[in-house]
Coordinates of N, CA and C in Angstrom, one line a residue:
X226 N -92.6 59.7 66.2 CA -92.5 61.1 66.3 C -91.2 61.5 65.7
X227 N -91.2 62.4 64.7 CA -90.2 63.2 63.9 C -89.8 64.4 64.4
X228 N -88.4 65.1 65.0 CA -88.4 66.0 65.1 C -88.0 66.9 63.5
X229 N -87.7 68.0 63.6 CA -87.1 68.9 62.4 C -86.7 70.1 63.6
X230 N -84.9 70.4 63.5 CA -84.7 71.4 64.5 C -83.3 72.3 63.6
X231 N -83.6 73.0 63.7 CA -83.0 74.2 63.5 C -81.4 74.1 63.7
X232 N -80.3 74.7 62.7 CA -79.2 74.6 62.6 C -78.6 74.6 64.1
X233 N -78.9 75.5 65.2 CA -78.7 76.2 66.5 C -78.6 74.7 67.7
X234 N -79.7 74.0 67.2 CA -80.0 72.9 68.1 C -79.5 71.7 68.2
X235 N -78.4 71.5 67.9 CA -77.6 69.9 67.7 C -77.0 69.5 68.1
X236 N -77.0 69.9 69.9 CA -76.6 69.8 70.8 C -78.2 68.9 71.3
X237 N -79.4 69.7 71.2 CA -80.2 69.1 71.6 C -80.9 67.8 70.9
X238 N -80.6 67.5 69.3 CA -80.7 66.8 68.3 C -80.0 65.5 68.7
X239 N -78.6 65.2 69.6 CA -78.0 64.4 69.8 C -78.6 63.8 71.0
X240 N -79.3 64.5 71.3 CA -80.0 63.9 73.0 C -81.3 63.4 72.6
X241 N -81.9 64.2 71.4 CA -83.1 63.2 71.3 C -83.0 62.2 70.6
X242 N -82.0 61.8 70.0 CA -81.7 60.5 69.4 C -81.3 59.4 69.9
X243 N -80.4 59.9 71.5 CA -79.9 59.2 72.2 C -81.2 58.6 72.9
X244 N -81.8 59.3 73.0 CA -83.6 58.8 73.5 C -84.5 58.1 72.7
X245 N -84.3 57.7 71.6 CA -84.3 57.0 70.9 C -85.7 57.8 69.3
X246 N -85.7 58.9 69.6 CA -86.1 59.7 68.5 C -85.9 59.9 67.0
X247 N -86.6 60.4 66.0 CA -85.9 60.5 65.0 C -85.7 61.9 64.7
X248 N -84.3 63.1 64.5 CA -84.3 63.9 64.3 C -83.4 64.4 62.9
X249 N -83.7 65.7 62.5 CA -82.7 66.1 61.1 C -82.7 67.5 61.7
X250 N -81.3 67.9 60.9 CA -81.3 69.4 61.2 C -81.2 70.3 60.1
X251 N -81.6 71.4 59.8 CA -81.7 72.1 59.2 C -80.4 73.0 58.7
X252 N -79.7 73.0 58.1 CA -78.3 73.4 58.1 C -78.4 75.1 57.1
X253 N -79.8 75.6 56.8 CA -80.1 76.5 56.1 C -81.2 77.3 57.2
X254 N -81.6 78.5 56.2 CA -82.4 79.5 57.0 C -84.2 78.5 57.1
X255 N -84.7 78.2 58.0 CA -85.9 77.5 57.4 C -87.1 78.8 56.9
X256 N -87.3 78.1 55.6 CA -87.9 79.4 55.0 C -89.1 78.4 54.8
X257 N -90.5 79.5 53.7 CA -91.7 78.8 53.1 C -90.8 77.2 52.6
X258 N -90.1 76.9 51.9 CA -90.0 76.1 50.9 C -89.7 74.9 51.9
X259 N -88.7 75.4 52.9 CA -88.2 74.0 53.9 C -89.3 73.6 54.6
X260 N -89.9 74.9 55.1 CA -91.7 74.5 55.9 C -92.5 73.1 55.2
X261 N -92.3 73.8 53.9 CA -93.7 72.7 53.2 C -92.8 71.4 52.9
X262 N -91.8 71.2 52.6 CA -91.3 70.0 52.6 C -91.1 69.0 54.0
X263 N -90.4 69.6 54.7 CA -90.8 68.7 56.5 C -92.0 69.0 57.2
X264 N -93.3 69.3 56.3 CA -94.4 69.6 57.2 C -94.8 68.5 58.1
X265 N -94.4 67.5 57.9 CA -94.8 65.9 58.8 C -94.3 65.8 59.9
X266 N -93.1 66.7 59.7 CA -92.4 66.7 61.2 C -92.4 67.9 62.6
X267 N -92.8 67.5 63.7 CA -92.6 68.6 64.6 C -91.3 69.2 64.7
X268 N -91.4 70.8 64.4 CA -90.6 71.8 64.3 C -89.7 72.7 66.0
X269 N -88.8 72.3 66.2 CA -87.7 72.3 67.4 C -86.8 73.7 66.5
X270 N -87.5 75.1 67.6 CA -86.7 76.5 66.8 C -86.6 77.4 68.2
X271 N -85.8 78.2 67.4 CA -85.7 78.8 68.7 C -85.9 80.4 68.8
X272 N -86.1 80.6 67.1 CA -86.5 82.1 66.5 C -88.0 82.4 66.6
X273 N -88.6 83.7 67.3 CA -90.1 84.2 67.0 C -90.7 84.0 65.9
X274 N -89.8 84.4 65.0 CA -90.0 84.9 63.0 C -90.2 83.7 62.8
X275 N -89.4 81.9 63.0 CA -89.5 81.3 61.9 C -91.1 80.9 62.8
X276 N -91.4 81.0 64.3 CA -92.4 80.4 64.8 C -93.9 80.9 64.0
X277 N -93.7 82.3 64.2 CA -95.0 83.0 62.8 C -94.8 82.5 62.0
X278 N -94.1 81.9 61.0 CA -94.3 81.1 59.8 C -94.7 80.1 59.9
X279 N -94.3 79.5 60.8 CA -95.3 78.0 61.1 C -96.5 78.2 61.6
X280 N -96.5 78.8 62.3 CA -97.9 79.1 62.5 C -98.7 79.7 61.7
X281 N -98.6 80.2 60.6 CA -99.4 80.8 59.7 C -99.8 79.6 58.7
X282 N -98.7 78.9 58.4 CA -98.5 77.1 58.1 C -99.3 76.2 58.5
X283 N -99.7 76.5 59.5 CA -100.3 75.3 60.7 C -99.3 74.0 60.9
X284 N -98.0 74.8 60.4 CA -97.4 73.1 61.6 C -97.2 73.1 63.3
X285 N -97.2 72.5 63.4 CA -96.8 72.0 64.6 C -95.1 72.3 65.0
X286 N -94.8 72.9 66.3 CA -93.9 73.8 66.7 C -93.4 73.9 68.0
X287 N -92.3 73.8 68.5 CA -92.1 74.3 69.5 C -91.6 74.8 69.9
X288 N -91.1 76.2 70.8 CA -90.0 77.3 70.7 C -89.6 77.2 71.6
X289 N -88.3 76.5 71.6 CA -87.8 77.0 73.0 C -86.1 78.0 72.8
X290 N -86.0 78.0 74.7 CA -85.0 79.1 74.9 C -83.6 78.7 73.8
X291 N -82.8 79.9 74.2 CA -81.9 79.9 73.1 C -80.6 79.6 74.1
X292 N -80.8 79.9 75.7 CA -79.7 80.0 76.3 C -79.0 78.7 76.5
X293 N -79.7 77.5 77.1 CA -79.1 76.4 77.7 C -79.6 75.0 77.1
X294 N -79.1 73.8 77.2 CA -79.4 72.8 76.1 C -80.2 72.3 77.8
X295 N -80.0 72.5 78.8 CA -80.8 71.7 80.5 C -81.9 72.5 80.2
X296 N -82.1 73.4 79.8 CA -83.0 74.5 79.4 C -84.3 73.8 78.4
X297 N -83.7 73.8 77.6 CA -84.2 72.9 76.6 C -84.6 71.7 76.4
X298 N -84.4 70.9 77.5 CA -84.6 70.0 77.7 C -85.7 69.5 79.0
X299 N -85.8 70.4 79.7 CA -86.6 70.4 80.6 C -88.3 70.7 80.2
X300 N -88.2 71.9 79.1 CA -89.1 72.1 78.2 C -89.4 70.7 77.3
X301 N -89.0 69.8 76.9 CA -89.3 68.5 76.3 C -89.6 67.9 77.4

């Protein structure tokens, strides 16, 4: 299982690796173009907007809070 997470998230990126995960982060806005190229991977965001894009995409997605990384992780 691959994550793909959002510039915002690499606090939480470092803990799923430490878990022995594979994750990349997104250091740009994820737009159509980044969608279709990591489509293989489950998407870790934390914006409404990019979640409608994926979902109109049909990837696979998960939204979590923006406030706490215990937060964020509780949701995983």
């Amino acid at each position: 299982m691959e994550f793909f997470l959002e510039a915002g998230l690499k606090g939480l990126s470092k803990w799923l690796r430490f878990f022995g995960y594979k994750t990349q982060i997104c250091e740009s806005k994820i737009d159509k173009k980044i969608v279709l190229k990591y489509k293989d991977k489950i998407f870790l965001i934390t914006s409404p907007f990019t979640a409608k894009l994926l979902e109109k995409a049909g990837i696979k997605y998960l939204l979590l809070p923006r406030e706490s990384l215990k937060a964020q992780l509780t949701i995983l």
